[in-house]
mmCIF file of C-alpha atoms (C1' of nucleotides) in Angstrom:
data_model
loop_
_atom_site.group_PDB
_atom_site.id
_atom_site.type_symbol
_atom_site.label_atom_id
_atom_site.label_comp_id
_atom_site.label_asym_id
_atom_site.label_seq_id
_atom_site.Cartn_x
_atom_site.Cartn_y
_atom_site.Cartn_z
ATOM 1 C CA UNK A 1 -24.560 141.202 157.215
ATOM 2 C CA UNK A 2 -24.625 137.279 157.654
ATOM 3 C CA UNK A 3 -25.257 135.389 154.840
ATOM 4 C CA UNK A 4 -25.975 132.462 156.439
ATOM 5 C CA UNK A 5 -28.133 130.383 153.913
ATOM 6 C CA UNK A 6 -30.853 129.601 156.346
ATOM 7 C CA UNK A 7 -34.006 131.508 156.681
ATOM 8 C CA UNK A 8 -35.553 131.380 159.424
ATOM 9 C CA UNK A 9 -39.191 130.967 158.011
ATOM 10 C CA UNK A 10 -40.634 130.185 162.045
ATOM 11 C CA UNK A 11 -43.297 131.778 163.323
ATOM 12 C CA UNK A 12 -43.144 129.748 166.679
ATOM 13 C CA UNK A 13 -45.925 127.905 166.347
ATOM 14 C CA UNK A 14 -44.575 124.732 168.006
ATOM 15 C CA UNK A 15 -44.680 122.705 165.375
ATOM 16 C CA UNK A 16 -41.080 121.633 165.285
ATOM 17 C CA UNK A 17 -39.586 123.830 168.429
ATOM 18 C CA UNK A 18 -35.680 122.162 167.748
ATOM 19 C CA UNK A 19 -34.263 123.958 164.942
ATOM 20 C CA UNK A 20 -30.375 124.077 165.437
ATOM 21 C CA UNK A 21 -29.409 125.214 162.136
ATOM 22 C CA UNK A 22 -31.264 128.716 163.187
ATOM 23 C CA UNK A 23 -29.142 130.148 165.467
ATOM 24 C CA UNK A 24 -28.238 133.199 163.687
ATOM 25 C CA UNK A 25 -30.636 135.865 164.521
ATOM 26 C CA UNK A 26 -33.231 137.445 162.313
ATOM 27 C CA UNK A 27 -32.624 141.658 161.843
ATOM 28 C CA UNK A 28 -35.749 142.248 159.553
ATOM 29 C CA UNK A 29 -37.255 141.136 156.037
ATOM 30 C CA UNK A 30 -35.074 143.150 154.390
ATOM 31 C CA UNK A 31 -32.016 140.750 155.621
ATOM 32 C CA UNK A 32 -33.788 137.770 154.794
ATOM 33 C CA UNK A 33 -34.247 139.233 151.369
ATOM 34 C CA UNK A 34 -30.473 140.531 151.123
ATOM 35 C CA UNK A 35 -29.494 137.346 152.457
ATOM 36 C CA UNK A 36 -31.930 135.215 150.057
ATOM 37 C CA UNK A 37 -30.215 137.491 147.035
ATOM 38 C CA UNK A 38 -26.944 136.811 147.961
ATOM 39 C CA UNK A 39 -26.357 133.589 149.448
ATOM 40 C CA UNK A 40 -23.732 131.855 146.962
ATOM 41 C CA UNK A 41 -20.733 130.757 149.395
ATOM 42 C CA UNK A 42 -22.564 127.799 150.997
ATOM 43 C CA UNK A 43 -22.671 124.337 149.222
ATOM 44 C CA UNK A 44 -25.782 123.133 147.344
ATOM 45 C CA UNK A 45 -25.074 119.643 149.406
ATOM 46 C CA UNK A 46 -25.264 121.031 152.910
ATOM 47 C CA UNK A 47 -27.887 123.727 151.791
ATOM 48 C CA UNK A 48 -30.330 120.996 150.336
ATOM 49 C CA UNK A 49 -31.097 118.560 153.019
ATOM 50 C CA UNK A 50 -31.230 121.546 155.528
ATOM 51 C CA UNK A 51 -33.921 122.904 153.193
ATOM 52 C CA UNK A 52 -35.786 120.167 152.968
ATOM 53 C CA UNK A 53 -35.820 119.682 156.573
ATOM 54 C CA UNK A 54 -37.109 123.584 156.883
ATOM 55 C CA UNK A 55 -39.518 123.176 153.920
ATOM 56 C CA UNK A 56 -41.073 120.255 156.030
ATOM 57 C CA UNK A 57 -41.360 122.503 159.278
ATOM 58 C CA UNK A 58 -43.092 125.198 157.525
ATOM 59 C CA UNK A 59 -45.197 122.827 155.519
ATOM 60 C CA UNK A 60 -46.609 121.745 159.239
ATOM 61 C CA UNK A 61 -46.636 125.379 160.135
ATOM 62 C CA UNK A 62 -48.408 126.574 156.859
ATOM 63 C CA UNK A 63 -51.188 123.809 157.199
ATOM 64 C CA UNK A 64 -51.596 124.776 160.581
ATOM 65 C CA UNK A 65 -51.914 128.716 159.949
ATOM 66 C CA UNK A 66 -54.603 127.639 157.065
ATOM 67 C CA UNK A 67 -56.587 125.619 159.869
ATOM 68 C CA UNK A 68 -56.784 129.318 161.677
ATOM 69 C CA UNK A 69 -57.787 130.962 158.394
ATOM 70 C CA UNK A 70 -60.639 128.458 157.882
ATOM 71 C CA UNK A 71 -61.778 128.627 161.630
ATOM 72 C CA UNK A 72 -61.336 132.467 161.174
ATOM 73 C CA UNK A 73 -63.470 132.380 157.944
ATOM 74 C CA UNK A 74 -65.946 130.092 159.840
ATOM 75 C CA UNK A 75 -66.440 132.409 162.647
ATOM 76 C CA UNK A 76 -67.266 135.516 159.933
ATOM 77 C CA UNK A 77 -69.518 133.476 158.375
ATOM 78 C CA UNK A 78 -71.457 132.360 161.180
ATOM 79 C CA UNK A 79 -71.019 136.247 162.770
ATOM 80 C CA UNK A 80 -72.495 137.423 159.245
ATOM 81 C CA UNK A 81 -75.533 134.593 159.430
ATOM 82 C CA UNK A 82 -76.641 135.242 162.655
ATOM 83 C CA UNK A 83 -76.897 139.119 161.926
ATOM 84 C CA UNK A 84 -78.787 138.297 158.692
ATOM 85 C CA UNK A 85 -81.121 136.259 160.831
ATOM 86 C CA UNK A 86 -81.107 138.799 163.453
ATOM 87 C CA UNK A 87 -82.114 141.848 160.818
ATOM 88 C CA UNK A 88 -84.717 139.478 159.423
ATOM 89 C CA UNK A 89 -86.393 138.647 162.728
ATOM 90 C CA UNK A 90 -85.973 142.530 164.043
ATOM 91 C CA UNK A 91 -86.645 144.582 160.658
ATOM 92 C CA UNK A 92 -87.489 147.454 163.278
ATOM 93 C CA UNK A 93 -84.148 147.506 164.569
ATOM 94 C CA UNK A 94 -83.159 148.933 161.217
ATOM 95 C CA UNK A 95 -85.100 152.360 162.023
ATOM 96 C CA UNK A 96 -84.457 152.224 165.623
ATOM 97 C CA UNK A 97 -84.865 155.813 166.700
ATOM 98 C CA UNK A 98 -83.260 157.091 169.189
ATOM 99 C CA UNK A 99 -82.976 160.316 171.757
ATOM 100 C CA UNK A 100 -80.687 162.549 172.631
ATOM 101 C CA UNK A 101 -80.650 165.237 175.055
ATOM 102 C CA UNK A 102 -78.968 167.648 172.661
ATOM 103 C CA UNK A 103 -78.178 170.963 173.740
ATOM 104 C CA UNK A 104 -76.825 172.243 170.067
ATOM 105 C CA UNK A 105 -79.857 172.700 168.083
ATOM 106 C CA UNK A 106 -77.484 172.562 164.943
ATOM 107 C CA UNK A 107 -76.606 169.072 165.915
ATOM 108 C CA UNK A 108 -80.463 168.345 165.219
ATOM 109 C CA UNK A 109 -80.823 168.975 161.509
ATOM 110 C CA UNK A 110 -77.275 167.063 161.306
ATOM 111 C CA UNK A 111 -78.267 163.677 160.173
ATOM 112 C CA UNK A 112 -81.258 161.418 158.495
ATOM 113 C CA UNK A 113 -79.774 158.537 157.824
ATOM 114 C CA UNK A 114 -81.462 155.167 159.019
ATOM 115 C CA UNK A 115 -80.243 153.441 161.627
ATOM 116 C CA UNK A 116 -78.939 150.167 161.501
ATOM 117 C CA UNK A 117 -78.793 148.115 164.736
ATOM 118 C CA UNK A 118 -75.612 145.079 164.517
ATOM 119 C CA UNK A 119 -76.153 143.203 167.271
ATOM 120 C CA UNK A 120 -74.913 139.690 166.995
ATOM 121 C CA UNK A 121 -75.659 136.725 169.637
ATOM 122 C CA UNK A 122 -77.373 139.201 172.484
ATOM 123 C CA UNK A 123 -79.192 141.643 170.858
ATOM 124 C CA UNK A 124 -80.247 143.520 173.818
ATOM 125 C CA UNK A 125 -76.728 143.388 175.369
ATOM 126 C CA UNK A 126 -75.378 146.002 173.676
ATOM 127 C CA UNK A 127 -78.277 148.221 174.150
ATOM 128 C CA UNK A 128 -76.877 150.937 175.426
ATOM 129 C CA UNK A 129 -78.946 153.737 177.463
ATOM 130 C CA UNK A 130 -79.313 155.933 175.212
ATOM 131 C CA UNK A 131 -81.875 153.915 173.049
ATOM 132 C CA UNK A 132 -83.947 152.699 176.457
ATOM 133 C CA UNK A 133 -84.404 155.796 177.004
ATOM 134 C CA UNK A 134 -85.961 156.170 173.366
ATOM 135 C CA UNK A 135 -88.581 153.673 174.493
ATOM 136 C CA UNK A 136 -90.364 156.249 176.336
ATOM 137 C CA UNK A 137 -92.944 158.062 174.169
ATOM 138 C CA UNK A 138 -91.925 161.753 174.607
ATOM 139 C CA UNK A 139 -88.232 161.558 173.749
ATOM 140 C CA UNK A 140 -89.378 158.829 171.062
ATOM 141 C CA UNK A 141 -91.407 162.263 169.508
ATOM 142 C CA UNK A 142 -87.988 164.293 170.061
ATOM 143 C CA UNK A 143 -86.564 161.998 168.079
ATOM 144 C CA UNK A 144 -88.907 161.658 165.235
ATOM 145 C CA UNK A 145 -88.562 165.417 164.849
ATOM 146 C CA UNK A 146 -84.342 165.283 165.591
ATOM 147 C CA UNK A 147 -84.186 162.359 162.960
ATOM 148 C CA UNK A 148 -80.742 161.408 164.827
ATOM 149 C CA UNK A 149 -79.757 158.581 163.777
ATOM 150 C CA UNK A 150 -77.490 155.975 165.475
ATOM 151 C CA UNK A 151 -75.244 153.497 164.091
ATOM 152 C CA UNK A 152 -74.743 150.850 166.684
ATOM 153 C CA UNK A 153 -71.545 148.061 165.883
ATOM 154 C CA UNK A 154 -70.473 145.433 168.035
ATOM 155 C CA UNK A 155 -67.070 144.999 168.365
ATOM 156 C CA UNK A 156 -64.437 142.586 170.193
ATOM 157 C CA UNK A 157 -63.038 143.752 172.889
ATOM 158 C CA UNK A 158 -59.897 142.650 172.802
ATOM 159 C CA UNK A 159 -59.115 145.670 170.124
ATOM 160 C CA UNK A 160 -61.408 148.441 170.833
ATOM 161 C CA UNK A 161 -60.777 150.232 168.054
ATOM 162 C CA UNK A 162 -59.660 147.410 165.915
ATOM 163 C CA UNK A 163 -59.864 144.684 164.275
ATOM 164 C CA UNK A 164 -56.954 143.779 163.799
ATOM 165 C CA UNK A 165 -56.021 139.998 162.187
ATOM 166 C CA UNK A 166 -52.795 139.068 161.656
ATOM 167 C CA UNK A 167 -51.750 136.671 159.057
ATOM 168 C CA UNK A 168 -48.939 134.742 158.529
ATOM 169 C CA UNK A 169 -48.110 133.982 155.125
ATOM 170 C CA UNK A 170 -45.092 131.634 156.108
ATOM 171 C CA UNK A 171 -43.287 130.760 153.260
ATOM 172 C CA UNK A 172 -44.938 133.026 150.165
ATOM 173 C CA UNK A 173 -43.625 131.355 147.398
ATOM 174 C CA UNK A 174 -43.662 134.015 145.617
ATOM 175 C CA UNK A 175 -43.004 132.271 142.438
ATOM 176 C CA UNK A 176 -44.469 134.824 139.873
ATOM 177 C CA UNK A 177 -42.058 135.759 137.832
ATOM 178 C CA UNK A 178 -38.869 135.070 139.375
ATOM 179 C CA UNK A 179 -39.375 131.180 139.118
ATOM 180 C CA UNK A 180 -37.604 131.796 135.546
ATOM 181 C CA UNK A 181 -34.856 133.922 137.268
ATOM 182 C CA UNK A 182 -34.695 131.994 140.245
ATOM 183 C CA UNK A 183 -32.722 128.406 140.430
ATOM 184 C CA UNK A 184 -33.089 127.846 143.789
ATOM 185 C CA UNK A 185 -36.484 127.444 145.610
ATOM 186 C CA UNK A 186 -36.464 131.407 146.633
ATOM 187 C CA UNK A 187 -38.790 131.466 149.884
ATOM 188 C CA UNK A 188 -40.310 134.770 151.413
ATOM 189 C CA UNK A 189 -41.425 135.196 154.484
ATOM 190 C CA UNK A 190 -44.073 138.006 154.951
ATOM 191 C CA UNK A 191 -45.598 138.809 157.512
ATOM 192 C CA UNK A 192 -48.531 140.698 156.739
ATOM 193 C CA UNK A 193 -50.770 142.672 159.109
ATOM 194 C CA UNK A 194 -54.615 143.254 158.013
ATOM 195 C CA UNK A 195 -55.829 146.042 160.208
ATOM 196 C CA UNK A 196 -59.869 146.284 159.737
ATOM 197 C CA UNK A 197 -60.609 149.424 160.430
ATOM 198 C CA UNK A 198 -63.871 149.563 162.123
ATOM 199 C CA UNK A 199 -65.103 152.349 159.513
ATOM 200 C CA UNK A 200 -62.267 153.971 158.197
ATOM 201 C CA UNK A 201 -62.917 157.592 159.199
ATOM 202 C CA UNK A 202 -60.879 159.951 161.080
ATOM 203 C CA UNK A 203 -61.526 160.306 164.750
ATOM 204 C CA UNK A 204 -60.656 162.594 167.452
ATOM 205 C CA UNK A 205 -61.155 162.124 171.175
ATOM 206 C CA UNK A 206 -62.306 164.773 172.675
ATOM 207 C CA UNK A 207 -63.866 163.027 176.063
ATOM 208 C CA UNK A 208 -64.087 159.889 178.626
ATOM 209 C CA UNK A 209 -67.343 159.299 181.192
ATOM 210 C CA UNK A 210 -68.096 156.895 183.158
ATOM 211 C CA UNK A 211 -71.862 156.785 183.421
ATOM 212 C CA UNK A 212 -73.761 155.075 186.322
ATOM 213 C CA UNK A 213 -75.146 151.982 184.812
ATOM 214 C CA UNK A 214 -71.644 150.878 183.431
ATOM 215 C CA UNK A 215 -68.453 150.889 185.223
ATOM 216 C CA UNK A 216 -66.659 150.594 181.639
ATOM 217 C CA UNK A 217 -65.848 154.257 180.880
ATOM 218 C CA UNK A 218 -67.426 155.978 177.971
ATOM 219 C CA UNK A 219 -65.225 157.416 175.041
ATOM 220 C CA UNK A 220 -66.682 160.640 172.730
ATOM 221 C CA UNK A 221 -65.383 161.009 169.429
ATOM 222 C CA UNK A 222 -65.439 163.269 167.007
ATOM 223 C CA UNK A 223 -64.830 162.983 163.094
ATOM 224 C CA UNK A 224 -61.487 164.876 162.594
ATOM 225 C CA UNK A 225 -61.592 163.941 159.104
ATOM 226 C CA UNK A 226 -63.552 167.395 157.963
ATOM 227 C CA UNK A 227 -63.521 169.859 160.196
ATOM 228 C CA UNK A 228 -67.179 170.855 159.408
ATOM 229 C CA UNK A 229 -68.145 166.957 159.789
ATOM 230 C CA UNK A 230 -70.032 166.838 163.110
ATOM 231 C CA UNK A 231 -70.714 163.120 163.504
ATOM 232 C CA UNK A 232 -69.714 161.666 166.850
ATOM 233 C CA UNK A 233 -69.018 158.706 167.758
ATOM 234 C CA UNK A 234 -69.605 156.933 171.267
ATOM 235 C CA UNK A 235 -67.668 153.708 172.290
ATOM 236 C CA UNK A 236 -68.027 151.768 175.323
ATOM 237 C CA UNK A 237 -68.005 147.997 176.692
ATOM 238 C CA UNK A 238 -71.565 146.196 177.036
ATOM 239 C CA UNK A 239 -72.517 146.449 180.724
ATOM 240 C CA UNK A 240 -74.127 142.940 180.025
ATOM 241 C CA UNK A 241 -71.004 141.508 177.552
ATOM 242 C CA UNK A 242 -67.453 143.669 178.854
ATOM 243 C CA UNK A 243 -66.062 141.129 175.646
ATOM 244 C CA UNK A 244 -67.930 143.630 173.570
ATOM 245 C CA UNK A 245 -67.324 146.957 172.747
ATOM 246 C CA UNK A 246 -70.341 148.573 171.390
ATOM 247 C CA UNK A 247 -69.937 151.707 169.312
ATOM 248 C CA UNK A 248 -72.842 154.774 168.752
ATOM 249 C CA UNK A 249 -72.651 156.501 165.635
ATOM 250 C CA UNK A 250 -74.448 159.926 165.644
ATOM 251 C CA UNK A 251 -75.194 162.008 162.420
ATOM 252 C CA UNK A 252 -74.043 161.634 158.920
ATOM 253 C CA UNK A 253 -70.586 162.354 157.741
ATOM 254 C CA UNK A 254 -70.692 165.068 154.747
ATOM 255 C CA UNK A 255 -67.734 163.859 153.236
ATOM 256 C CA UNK A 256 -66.608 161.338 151.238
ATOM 257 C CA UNK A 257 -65.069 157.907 152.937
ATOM 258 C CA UNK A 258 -60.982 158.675 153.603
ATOM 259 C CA UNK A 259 -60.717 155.521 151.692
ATOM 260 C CA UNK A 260 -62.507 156.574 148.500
ATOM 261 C CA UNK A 261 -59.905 159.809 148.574
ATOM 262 C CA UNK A 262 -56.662 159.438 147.454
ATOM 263 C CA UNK A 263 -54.091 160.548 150.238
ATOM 264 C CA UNK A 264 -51.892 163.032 149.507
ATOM 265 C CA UNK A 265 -48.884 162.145 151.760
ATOM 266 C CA UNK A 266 -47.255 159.332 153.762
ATOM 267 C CA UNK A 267 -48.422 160.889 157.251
ATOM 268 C CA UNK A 268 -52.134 161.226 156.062
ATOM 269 C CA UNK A 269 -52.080 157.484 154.487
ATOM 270 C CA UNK A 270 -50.644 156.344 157.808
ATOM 271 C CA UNK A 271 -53.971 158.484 159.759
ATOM 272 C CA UNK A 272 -56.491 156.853 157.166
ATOM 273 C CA UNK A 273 -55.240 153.277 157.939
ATOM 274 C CA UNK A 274 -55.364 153.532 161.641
ATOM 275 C CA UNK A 275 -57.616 155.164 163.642
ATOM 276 C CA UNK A 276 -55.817 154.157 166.680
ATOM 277 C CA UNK A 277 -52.035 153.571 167.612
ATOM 278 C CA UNK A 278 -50.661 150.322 165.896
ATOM 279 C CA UNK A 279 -48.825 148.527 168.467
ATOM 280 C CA UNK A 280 -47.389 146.104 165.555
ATOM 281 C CA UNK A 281 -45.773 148.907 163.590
ATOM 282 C CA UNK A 282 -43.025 146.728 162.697
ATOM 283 C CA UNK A 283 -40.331 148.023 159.970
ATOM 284 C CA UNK A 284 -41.334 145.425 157.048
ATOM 285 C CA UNK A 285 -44.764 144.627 158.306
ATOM 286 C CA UNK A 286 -47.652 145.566 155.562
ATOM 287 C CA UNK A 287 -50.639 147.404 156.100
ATOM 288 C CA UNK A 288 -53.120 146.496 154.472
ATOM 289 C CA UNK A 289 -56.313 148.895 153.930
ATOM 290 C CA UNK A 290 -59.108 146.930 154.714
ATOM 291 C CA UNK A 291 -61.676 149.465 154.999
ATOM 292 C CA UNK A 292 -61.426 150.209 151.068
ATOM 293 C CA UNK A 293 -62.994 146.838 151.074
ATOM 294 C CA UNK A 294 -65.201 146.356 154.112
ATOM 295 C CA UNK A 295 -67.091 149.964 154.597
ATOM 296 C CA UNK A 296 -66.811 151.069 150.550
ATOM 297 C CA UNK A 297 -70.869 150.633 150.160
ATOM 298 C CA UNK A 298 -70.704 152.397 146.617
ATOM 299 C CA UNK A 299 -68.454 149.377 145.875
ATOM 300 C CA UNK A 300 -70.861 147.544 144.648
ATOM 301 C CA UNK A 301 -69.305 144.603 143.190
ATOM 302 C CA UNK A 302 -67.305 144.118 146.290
ATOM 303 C CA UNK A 303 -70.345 144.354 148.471
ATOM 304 C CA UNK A 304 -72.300 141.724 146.283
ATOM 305 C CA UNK A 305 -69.017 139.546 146.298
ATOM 306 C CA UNK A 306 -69.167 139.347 150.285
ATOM 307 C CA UNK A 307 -72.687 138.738 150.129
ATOM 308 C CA UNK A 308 -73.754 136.262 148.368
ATOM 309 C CA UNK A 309 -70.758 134.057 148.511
ATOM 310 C CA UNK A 310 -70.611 131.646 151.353
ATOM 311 C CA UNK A 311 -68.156 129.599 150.068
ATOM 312 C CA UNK A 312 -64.875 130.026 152.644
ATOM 313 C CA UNK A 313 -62.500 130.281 149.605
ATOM 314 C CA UNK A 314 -63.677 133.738 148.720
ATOM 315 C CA UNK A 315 -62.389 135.424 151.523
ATOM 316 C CA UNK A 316 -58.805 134.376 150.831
ATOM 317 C CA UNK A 317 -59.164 135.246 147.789
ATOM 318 C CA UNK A 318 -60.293 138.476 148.649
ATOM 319 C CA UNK A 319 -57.058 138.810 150.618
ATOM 320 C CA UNK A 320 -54.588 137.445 148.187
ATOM 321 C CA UNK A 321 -56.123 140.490 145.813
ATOM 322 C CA UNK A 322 -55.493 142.731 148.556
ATOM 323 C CA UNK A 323 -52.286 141.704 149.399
ATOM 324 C CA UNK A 324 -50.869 141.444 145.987
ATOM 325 C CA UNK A 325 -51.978 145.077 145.732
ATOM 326 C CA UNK A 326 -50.386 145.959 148.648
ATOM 327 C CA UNK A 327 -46.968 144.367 147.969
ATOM 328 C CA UNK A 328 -46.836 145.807 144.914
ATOM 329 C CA UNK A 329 -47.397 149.392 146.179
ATOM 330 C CA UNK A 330 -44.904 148.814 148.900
ATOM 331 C CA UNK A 331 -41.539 150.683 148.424
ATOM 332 C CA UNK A 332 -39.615 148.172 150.652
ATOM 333 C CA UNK A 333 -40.957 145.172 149.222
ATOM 334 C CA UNK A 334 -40.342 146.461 145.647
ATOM 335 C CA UNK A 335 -36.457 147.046 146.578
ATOM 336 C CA UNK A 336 -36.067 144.344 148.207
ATOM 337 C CA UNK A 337 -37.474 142.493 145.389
ATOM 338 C CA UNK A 338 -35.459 144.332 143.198
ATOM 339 C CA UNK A 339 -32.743 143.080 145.645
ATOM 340 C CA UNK A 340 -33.344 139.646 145.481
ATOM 341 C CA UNK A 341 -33.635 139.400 142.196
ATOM 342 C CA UNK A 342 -30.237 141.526 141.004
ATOM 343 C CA UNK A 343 -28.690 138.838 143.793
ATOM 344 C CA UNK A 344 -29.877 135.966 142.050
ATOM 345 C CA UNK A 345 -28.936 137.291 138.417
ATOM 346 C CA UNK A 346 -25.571 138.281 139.769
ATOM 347 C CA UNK A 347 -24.936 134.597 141.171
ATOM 348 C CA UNK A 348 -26.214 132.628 138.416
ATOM 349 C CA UNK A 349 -23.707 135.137 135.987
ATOM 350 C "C1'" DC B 1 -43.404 171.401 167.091
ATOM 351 C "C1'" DG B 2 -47.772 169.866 165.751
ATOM 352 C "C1'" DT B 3 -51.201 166.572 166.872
ATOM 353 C "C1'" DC B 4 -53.598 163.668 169.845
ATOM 354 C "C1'" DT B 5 -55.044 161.976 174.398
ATOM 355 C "C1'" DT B 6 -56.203 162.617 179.067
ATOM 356 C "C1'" DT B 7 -58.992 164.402 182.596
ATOM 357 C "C1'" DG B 8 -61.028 167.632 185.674
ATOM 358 C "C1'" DA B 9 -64.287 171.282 185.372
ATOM 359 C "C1'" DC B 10 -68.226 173.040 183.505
ATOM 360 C "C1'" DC B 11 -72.782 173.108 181.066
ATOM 361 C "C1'" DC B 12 -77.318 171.643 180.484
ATOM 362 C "C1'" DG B 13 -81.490 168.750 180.668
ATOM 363 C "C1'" DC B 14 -84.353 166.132 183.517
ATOM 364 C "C1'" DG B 15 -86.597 164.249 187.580
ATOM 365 C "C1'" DC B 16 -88.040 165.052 192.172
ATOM 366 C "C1'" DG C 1 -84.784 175.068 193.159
ATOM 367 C "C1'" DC C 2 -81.701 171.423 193.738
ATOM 368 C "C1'" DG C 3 -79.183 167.404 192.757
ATOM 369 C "C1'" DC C 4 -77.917 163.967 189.510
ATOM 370 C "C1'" DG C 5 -76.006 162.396 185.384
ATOM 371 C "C1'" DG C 6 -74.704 162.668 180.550
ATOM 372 C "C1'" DG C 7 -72.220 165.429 177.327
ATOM 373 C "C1'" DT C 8 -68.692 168.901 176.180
ATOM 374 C "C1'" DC C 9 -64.788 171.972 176.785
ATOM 375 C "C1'" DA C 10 -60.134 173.048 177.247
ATOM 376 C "C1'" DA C 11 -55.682 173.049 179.502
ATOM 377 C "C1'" DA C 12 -51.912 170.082 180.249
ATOM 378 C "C1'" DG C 13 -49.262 166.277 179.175
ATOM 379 C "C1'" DA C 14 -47.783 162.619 175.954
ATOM 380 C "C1'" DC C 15 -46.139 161.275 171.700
ATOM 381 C "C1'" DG C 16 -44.019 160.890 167.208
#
DNA sequence: CGTCTTTGACCCGCGC
DNA sequence: GCGCGGGTCAAAGACG
């Protein structure tokens, strides 16, 4: 193990690309918290400026990541304002009713739930062809009498299953209560991925089309949640917008959220927080269960939080409770922690 | 080895 | 009746 006193705290954001003193390369959190615990050989004189030259780096660095969180906030807020506007101008789109050529006459009694149509900038660019095709009277009266309902989301792209934000909490000082234990400035970095789970529930693929008015292909799901659950779930790019993904809900689960349920076992947690493969399934990364949050509607007090604040600072805050939580619940941060702060206790005795 | 994804084949409704 | 197109099935492969 080196126990080189520097960190490196970088995340390569070009804010001070010449770092010399970080040559020594990084093998995980857990080093840097080994490392941080144990560091005693070096002297405080040498170790001092060097800090304060890497304390101003990813000062720049930190002020630059919260310029992304506030443009990040920004862009929710103006997302979540033009959909308020949107359902206020188009209260019909809330009991859209739409066809389906169903063969399964089961599937019919499935589901009454109301529709809610999320469209954001181009309404009618996400309209897929399943709910032109409601426009005509006859299948409109098949639909009355089906009462399927649709849930339609509009998604970026760039994840299709999704969301998935990455923050960068550079240096955490994680002060709490090690500042009393801790005599040197003891600096974490955490990286912390946020996956928001587009609804939280358990899907199963179970076929691809391509249909003729959209070369993007067509994805059927399934809820593999409950195996008597017979919602589906249809995802494909807008012909009109291929930088939007736009998702068809069918039926009503008849289970409870896979948030609300406490999982039993690592491999079910780790099926509840993704729906789809994590390509950032780093060793000391934290996942963070967004969906407890963002699709809990019995949540009440959440829901009203989101709501009616507008101010950019809740948000954060919203994370930093969610984080916290996290960490805490995390077996590898706790031992490393633990780590850390035996390291510290051991040096200072 | 169990689970999930892929994908070609098949089913079924609808329009002509 | 036939063809088209959307939706579903299921075997095979991929993956962890």
């Amino acid at each position: 193990m080196d126990y080189s006193p520097w960190i490196n705290t970088s995340l390569d954001l070009n804010i001070n690309p010449q770092r010399p003193h970080l040559e020594a390369p990084i093998n995980g959190m857990e080093n840097n918290f080994f490392s941080l615990g144990m560091r005693s050989s070096s002297p405080k004189e040498e170790s001092s400026g060097a800090l304060v030259e890497e304390l101003k780096r990813v000062s720049a660095e930190n002020k630059k990541l919260t310029g992304m969180l506030t443009e990040m906030c920004e862009n929710y807020n103006t997302l979540r304002n033009n959909l308020m506007e949107y359902m206020k101008k188009n209260p019909e789109t809330k009991e859209v009713i739409s066809s389906s050529k169903k063969r399964k006459s089961d599937e019919i009694s499935t589901s009454n739930n109301n529709l809610i149509g999320v469209n954001g900038n181009n309404s009618e660019s996400s309209s897929s062809d399943e709910d032109q095709s409601c426009k005509k009277p006859r299948e409109l009266e098949t639909c009355i009498k089906a009462k399927v309902s649709r849930v339609y989301f509009k998604t970026e792209a760039s994840d299709s299953s999704l969301v998935r934000l990455t923050l960068f909490f550079n240096y955490l000082h994680i002060h709490l209560c090690l500042s009393a234990l801790v005599s040197d400035c003891l600096t974490f970095f955490v990286i912390i991925n946020i996956q928001i789970v587009k609804d939280g529930y358990q899907w199963r693929k179970y076929g691809q089309k391509v249909t003729r008015d959209n070369p993007s292909p067509r994805a059927y799901f399934k809820c593999s949640f409950a195996p008597s659950c017979a919602v589906k779930k249809k995802v494909q790019r807008s012909v009109d917008d291929p930088s939007v993904t736009v998702a068809t809900y069918e039926g009503e689960h008849n289970h409870p959220h896979p948030s609300q349920m406490e999982p039993t076992n690592n491999r079910c947690r780790n099926q509840m927080n993704s729906v789809a493969p994590s390509s950032a399934a780093a060793p000391s990364t934290v996942t963070l269960d967004w969906t407890k949050k963002t699709k809990c509607s019995n949540d009440s007090s959440y829901k009203n939080r989101m709501i009616n604040s507008d101010s950019k600072m809740e948000i954060p805050q919203i994370l930093v409770e969610q984080m916290a939580s996290s960490l805490t619940k995390d077996v590898k941060f706790r031992a490393a922690l633990a780590a850390a702060i035996s390291g510290q206790m051991l040096h200072q005795n």
